[in-house]
XYZ file of C-alpha atoms in Angstrom:
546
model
C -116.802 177.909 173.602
C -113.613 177.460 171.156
C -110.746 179.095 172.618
C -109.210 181.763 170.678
C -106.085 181.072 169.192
C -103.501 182.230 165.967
C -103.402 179.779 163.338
C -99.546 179.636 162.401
C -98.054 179.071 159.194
C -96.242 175.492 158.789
C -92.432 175.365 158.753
C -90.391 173.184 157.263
C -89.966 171.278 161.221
C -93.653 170.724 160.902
C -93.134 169.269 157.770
C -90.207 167.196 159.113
C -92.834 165.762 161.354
C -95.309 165.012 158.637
C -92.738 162.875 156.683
C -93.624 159.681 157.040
C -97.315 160.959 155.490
C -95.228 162.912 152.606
C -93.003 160.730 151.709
C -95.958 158.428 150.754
C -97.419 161.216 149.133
C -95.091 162.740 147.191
C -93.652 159.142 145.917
C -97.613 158.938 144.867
C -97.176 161.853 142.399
C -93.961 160.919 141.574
C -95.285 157.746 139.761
C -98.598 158.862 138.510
C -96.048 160.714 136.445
C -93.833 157.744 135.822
C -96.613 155.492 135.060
C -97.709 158.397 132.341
C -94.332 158.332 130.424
C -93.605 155.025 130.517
C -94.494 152.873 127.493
C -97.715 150.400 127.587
C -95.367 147.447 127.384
C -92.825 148.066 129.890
C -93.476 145.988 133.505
C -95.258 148.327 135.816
C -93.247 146.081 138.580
C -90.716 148.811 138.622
C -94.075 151.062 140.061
C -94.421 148.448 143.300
C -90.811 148.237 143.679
C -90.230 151.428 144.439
C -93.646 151.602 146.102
C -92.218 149.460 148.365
C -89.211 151.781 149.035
C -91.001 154.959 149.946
C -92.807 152.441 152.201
C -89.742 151.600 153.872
C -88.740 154.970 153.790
C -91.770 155.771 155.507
C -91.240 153.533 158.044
C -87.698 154.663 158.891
C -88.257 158.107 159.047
C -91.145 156.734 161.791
C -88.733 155.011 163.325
C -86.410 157.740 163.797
C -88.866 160.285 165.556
C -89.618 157.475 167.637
C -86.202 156.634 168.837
C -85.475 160.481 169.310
C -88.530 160.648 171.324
C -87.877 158.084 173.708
C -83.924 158.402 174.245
C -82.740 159.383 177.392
C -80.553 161.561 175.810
C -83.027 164.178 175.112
C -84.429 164.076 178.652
C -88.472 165.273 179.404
C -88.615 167.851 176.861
C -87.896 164.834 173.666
C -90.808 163.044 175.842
C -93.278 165.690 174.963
C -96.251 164.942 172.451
C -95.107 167.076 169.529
C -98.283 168.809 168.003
C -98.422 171.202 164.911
C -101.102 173.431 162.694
C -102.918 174.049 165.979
C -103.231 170.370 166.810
C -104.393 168.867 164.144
C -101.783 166.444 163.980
C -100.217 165.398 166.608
C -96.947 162.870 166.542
C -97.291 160.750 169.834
C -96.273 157.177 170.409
C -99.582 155.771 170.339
C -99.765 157.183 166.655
C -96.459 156.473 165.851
C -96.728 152.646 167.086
C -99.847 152.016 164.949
C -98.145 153.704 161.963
C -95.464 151.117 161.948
C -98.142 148.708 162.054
C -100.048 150.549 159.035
C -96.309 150.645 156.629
C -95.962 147.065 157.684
C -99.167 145.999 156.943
C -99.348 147.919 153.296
C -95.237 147.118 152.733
C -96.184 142.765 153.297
C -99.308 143.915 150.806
C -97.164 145.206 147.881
C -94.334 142.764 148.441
C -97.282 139.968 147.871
C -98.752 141.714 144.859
C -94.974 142.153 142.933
C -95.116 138.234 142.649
C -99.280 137.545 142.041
C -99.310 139.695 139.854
C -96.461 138.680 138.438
C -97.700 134.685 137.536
C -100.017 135.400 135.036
C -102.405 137.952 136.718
C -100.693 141.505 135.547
C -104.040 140.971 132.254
C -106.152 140.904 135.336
C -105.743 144.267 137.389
C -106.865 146.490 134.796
C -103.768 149.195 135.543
C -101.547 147.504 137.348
C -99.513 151.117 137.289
C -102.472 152.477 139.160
C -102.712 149.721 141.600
C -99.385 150.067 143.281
C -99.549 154.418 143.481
C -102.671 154.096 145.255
C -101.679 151.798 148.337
C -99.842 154.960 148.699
C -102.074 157.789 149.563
C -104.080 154.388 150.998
C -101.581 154.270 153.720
C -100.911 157.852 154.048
C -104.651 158.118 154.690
C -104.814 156.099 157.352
C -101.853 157.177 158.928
C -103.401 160.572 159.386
C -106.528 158.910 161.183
C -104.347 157.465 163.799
C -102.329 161.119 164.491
C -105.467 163.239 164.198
C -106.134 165.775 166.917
C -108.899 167.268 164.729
C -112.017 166.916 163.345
C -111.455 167.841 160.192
C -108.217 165.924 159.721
C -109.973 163.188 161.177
C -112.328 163.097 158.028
C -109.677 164.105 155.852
C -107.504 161.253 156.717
C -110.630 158.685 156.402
C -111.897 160.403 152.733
C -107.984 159.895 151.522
C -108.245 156.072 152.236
C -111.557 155.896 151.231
C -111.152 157.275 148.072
C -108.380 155.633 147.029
C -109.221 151.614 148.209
C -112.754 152.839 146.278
C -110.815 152.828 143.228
C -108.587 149.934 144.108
C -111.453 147.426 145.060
C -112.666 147.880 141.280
C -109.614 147.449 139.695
C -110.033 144.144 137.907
C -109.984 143.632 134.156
C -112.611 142.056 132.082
C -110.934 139.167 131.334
C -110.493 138.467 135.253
C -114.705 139.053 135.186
C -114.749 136.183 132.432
C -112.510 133.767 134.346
C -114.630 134.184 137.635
C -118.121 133.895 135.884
C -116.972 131.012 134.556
C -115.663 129.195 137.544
C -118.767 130.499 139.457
C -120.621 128.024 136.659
C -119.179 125.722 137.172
C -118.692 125.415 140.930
C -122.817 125.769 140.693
C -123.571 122.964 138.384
C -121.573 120.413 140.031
C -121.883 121.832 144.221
C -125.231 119.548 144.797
C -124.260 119.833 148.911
C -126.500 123.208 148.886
C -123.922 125.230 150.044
C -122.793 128.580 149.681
C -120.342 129.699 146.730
C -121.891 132.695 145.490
C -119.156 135.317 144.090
C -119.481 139.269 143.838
C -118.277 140.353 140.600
C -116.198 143.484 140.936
C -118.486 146.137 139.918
C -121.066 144.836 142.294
C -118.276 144.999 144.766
C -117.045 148.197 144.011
C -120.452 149.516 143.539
C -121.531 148.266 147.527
C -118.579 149.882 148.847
C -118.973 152.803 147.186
C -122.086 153.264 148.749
C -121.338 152.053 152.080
C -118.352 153.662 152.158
C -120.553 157.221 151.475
C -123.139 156.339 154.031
C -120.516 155.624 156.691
C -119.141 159.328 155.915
C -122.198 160.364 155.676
C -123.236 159.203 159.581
C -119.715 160.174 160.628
C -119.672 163.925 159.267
C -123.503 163.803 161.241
C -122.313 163.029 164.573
C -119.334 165.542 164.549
C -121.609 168.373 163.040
C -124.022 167.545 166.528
C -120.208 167.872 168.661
C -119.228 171.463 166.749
C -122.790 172.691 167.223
C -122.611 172.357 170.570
C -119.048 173.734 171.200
C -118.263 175.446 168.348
C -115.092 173.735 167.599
C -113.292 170.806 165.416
C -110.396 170.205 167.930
C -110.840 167.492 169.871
C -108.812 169.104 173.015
C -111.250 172.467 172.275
C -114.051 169.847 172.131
C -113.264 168.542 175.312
C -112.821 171.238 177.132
C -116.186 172.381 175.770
C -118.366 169.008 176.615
C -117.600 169.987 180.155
C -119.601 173.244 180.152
C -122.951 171.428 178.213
C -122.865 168.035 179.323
C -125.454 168.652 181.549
C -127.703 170.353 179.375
C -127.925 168.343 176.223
C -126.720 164.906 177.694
C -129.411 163.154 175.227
C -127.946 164.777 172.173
C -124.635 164.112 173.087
C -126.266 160.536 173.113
C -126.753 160.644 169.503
C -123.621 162.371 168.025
C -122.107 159.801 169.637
C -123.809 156.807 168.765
C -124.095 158.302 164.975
C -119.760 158.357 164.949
C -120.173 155.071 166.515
C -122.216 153.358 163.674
C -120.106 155.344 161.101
C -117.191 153.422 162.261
C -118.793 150.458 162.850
C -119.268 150.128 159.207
C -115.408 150.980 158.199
C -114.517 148.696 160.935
C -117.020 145.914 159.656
C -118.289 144.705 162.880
C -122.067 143.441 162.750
C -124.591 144.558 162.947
C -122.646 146.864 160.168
C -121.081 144.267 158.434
C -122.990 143.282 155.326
C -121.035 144.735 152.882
C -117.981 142.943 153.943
C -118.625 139.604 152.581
C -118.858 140.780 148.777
C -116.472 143.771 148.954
C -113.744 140.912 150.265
C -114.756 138.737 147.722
C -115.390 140.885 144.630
C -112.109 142.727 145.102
C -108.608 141.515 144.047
C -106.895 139.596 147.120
C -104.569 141.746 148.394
C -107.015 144.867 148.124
C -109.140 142.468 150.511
C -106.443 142.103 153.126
C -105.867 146.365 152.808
C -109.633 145.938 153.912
C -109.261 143.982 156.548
C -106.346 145.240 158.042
C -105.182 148.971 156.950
C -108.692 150.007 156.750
C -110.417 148.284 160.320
C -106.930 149.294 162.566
C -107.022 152.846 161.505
C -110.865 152.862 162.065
C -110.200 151.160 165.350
C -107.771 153.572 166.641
C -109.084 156.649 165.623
C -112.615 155.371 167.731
C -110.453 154.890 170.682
C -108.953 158.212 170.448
C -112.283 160.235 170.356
C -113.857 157.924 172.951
C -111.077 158.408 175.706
C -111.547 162.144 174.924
C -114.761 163.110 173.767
C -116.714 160.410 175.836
C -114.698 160.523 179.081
C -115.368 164.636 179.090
C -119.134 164.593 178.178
C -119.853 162.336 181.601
C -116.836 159.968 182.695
C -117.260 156.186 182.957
C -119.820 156.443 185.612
C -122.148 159.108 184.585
C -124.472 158.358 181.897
C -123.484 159.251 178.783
C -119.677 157.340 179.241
C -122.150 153.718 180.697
C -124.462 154.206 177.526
C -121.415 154.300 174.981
C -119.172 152.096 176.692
C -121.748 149.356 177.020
C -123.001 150.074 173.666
C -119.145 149.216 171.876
C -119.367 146.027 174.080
C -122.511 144.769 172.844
C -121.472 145.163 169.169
C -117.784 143.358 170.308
C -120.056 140.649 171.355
C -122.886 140.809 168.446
C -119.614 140.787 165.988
C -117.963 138.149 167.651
C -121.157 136.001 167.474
C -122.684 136.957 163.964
C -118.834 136.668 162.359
C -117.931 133.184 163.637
C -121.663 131.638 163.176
C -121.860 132.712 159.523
C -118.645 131.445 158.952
C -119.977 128.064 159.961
C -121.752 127.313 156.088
C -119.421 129.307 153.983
C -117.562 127.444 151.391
C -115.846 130.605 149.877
C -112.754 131.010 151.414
C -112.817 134.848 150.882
C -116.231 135.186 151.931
C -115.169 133.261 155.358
C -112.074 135.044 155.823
C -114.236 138.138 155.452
C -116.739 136.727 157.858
C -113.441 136.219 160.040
C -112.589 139.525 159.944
C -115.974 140.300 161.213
C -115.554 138.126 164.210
C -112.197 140.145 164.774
C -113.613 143.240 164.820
C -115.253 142.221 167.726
C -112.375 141.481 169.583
C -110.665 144.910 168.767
C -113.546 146.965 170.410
C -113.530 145.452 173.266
C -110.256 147.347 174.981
C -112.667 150.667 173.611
C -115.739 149.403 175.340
C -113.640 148.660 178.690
C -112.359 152.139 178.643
C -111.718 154.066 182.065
C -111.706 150.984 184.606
C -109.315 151.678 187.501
C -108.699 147.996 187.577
C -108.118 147.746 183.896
C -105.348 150.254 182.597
C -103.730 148.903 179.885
C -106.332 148.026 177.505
C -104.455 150.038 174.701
C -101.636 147.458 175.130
C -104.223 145.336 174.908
C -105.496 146.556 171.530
C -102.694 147.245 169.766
C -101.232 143.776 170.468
C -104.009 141.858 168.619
C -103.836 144.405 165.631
C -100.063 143.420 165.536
C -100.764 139.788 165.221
C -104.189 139.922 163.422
C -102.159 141.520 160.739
C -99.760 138.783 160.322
C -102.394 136.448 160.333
C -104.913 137.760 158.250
C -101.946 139.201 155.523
C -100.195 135.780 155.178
C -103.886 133.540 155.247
C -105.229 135.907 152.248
C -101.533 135.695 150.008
C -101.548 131.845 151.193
C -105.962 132.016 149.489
C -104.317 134.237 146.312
C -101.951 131.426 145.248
C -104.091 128.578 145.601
C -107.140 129.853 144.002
C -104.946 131.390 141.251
C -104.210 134.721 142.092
C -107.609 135.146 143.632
C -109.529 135.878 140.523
C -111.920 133.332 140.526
C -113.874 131.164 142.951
C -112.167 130.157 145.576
C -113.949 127.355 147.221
C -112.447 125.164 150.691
C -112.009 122.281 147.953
C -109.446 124.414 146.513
C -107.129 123.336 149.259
C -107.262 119.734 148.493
C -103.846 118.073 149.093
C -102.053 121.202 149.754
C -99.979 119.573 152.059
C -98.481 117.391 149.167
C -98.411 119.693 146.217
C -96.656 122.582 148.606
C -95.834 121.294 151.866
C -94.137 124.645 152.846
C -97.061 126.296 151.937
C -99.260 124.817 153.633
C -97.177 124.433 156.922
C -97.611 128.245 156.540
C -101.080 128.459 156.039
C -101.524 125.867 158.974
C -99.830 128.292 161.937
C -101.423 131.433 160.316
C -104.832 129.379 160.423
C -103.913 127.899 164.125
C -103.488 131.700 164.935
C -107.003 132.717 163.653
C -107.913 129.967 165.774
C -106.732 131.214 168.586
C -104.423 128.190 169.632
C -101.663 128.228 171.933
C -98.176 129.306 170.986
C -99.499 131.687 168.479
C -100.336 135.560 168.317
C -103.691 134.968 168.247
C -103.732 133.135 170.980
C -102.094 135.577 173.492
C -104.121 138.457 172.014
C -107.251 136.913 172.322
C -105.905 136.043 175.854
C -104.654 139.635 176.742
C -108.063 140.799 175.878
C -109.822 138.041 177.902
C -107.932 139.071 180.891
C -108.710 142.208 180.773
C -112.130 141.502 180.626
C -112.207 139.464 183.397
C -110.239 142.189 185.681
C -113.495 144.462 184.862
C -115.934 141.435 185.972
C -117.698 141.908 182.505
C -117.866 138.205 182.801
C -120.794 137.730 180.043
C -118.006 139.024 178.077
C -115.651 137.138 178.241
C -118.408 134.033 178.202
C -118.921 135.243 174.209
C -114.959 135.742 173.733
C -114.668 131.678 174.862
C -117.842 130.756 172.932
C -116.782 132.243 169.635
C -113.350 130.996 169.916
C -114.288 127.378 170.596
C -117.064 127.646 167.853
C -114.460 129.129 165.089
C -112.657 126.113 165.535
C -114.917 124.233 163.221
C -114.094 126.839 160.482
C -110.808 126.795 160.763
C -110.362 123.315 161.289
C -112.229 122.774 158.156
C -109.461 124.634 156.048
C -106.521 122.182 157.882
C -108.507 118.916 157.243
C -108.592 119.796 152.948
C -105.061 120.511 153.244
C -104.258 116.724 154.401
C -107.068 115.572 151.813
C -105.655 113.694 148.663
C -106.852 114.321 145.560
C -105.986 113.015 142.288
C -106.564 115.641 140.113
C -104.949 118.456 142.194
C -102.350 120.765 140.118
C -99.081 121.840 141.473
C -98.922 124.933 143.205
C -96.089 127.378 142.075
C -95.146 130.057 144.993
C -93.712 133.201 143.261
C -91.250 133.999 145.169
C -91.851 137.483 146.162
C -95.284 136.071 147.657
C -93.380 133.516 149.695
C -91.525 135.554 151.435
C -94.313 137.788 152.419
C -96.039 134.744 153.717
C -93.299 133.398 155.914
C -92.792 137.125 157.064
C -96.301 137.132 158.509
C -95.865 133.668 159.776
C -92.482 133.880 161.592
C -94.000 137.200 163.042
C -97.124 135.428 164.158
C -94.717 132.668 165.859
C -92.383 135.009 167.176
C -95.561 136.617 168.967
C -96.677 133.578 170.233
C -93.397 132.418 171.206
C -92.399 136.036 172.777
C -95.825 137.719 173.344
C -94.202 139.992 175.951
C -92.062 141.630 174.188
C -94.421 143.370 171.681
C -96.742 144.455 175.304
C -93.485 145.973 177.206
C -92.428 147.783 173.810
C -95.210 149.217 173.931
C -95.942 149.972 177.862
C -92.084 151.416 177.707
C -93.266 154.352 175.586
C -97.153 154.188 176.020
C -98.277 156.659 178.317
C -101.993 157.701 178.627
C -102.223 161.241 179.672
C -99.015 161.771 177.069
C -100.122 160.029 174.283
C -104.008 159.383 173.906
C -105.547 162.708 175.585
C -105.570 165.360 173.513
C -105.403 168.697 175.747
C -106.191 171.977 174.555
C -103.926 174.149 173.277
C-alpha cells in the first residue's frame, strides 16, 4: 500500500537542516576524544563548558531556520515544511519550537552540573568526562523524536536518548554509594514518624530503568510492527494514507497497535498506571540526570505521541468513529489516573526526590490531556496548549531539582523535607527561589504553572469533558498540601542547620528558571501568540505523503 518512491542521496542542504542534531553530535565525538587525551588530573569542567557551547550553538542554528522560515521576506515558499531523506525528518515549527525547549532544558542542566559538581561532588560521578558528552547525543536524541516523520527515525531518535540517559542514570561513584547508605541509616534509626525515606541506590536505579526502558521499546517496536503489517510502510504520511484503505477491515487490530504505542510511551512519559519506575530511577540517579528525566525525556515522549495520534489515529477512524473515541478517551483516562495517583502518593513522601518524581507523575497527566482532546471543532489550539505547560514545567521542575541538589549536598544522599529546615535564614535568596518555583508546581496565580494548568483547564471545559477538568481542580487543590509542606520547613528554625553555599554556576541556572517561570506568569500570552504566529496545523503537525 506504500507508495513507490526513489530514495535520494543526502546533500550537504539536508545536512544544513540536520544541524542543530549534528552539531550535538559531532561536539559528542569531539570530546570522547578530548576526554581520552587529556590527563586524569586535569578538570573535566572544560568538557561541560564547551558542552554548553555546542548547546548554544545548537540552539542558534535552530533559531536561524526558524526566523528564515517565518520572515516575510521569503514569502509562501520559506513557509513550507522542509522535509528530507524521504520524510523522515521533517523541520517544521512545531519541531523546531520544542527543540528550543529541549537545548534549553539540557543547556540550564549542564550549566547546573559545572557548579555541583564543582563543590565537592566531581569524586562522586564516576567520569565526570563522560557525564557531560552524553547530555549530548541525550539531546540530539530527543530532538529527532520531535522532527520524526518516520517510523524508524522515530525509534532511532528514542534508542539514542535511551541509551545514553541509561548510562548517565548509573553514573555515580562508590564513594557517593557509601555517603547515601550511610545517611539512609541514619535517617532510619532516628525517623520514628513511620514515614517514607527509603533511597534507591544507583545500580538498583540504573538496573530498573534499564529494564523498563527495554520493555517500553519493546511494546513500542510491537505496535508499529502491527501499523507496517498492515500497510506496508514506516512513513507516517505512507501510513496514513494507508489506514484509510483497511480501517474498516481490521479496526480491532488497529485497536491494539495503538494502545501497545500508547503504553510504550506511557512508560517514557511516566504517567500511572506506568509510572513505577519513576520514583527510584529519580531518586537513585544523580540530580540533574533526574531533571533530564523529567523534562528532556517526558516532552520528547509527549510530542512525538501527539504527532502519531493527529496522524495515525485521525486516519484509521477520525474523532467520531471508533477507533479515534477508544484512543482519545483512553489518553484522558490515564491524564486523569496520573493526575490522581501522582499527587495522592505525594501526600506521605518525605524524600524530596521521590516527591518531585511523584510530581512529575502528576504532570504527566496534565501534558496528555491537549493529546486526549485531539480533533474538537470547538477546541483548536490544544498544541498551544501543550507546549505552553512544557515551557513552564521545565523551568519549574529544572530550578526545584538544582534548588533539592544544593541543599541535600549535591543530591548524593538522602534528601529528606527536614533538609529544608531554616532555608529561609541560611540562604534567603535561595529559598525565595525555591518558593516561586514551588508556588508554580502549585499551580498558584502569577506563575507559569498557574496559566498552564489554566490554558489546559479551559480547553477542557470548551470540549464539556467536565469530569475532566473536576480531576484537574481536585489534584491541584490536593497538591497543595505537598507543596505547602516544602514552604513551611523553609520558615522552620533550626539550631543545628549548616550554611548553604550556592556555587555560582548553579545560581544562576536557578534564577534563570525562576525569572522564566515569573516572566510566564507575569506575560503568559506572549509564549501562546509566539507560538500561534508560526503554529499551523495542517503545515506543521500532519505529515502528508510524499
Amino acid at each position: 500500500m506504500a507508495a513507490e518512491h526513489t530514495l535520494l542521496p543526502m546533500t550537504w542542504a539536508d545536512a544544513g537542516y540536520m544541524a542543530p542534531e549534528l552539531i550535538l553530535l559531532a561536539m559528542m565525538a569531539l570530546l570522547i576524544i578530548v576526554d581520552l587525551v587529556l590527563p586524569r588530573r586535569f578538570d573535566r569542567a572544560v568538557i561541560g563548558w564547551l558542552s554548553l557551547a555546542s548547546l548554544l550553538g545548537s540552539a542558534a542554528s535552530l533559531v536561524w531556520r526558524l526566523v528564515e522560515r517565518n520572515s516575510t521576506d521569503g514569502g509562501e515558499q520559506a513557509k513550507q515544511t522542509i522535509s528530507i531523506l524521504h520524510d523522515s525528518y521533517r523541520m517544521d515549527d512545531f519541531g523546531s519550537m520544542l527543540k528550543l525547549l529541549l537545548l534549553a532544558a539540557t543547556a540550564l542542566i549542564v550549566l547546573w552540573s559545572l557548579g555541583a559538581m564543582k563543590q565537592g561532588a566531581s569524586e562522586r560521578v564516576a567520569h565526570l568526562g563522560e557525564y557531560y558528552y552524553l547530555l549530548l547525543p541525550a539531546a540530539a536524541g530527543a530532538m529527532i523524536m520531535v522532527s520524526t516523520g518516520d517510523l524508524v527515525t522515530l525509534y532511532v531518535g528514542l534508542e539514542l536518548l535511551s541509551m545514553s540517559t541509561y548510562i548517565l542514570v548509573g553514573l555515580r561513584s562508590r564513594s557517593a554509594l557509601t555517603a547515601q547508605s550511610a545517611a539512609f541509616a541514619s535517617a532510619a534509626s532516628s525517623d520514628g514518624t513511620g514515614a517514607q525515606t527509603y533511597s534507591a541506590k544507583p545500580a538498583e536505579a540504573a538496573f530498573k530503568y534499564v529494564v523498563t526502558g527495554g520493555i517500553s521499546s519493546a511494546l513500542i517496536l510491537f505496535g508499529m510492527s502491527y501499523i507496517y503489517g498492515l500497510t506496508g510502510s514506516t512513513n507516517i504520511g505512507e501510513i496514513a494514507f494507508g489506514l484509510l484503505q483497511v480501517k474498516a477491515s481490521f479496526e480491532e487490530l488497529l485497536i491494539v497497535a495503538f494502545f501497545f504505542l500508547l503504553a510504550g510511551f506511557g512508560i517514557k512519559i511516566a504517567a500511572a498506571p506506568f509510572h513505577a519506575w519513576a520514583p527510584d530511577v529519580y531518586d537513585g540517579a544523580p540530580t540533574p540526570i533526574s531533571a533530564l528525566l523529567a523534562v528532556v525525556t517526558k516532552t520528547a515522549a509527549v510530542a512525538a505521541l501527539l504527532r502519531l495520534f493527529y496522524n495515525l489515529v485521525y486516519s484509521a477512524g477520525g474523532v467520531h468513529g471508533k477507533i479515534g473515541t477508544t484512543m482519545f478517551r483512553a489518553v484522558l483516562v490515564i491524564a486523569a489516573c496520573a493526575m490522581v495517583v501522582g499527587t495522592v502518593s505525594a501526600l506521605g513522601q518525605r524524600n524530596v526526590k521521590r516527591l518531585l518524581a511523584l510530581s512529575g507523575v502528576a504532570n504527566a497527566g496534565y501534558l496528555l490531556v491537549p493529546i486526549g482532546l485531539s480533533f474538537y471543532g470547538v477546541h483548536t489550539n490544544n498544541a498551544a496548549e501543550l507546549y505552553f505547560y512544557a515551557a513552564a514545567y521545565l523551568f519549574m521542575n529544572i530550578g526545584a531539582f538544582a534548588v533539592v541538589s544544593i541543599v541535600g549536598g549535591t543530591g548524593e544522599r538522602v534528601i529528606e523535607l527536614r533538609a529544608f529546615e531554616g532555608l529561609y535564614y541560611r540562604a534567603p535568596w535561595t529559598a525565595g527561589a525555591m518558593i516561586a518555583l514551588v508556588l508554580s508546581l502549585a499551580g498558584l496565580p502569577v506563575s507559569g504553572g498557574f496559566f498552564g494548568k489554566l490554558f489546559i483547564l479551559f480547553g477542557a471545559a470548551s470540549t464539556h469533558a467536565y469530569w475532566l477538568v473536576a480531576v484537574m481542580v481536585a489534584t491541584s487543590v490536593v497538591s497543595y498540601a505537598v507543596y505547602f509542606g516544602i514552604v513551611r520547613q523553609m520558615f522552620m528554625r533550626s539550631s543545628g542547620s549548616e550554611a548553604v553555599k550556592v556555587p555560582t554556576a548553579t545560581g544562576a541556572a536557578i534564577w534563570l528558571c525562576t525569572l522564566a517561570t515569573l516572566a510566564l506568569g507575569v506575560y503568559p500570552n506572549g509564549l501562546m501568540e509566539a507560538f500561534e504566529h508560526v503554529f499551523t496545523l495542517a503545515g506543521d503537525l500532519f505529515v502528508y505523503m510524499q
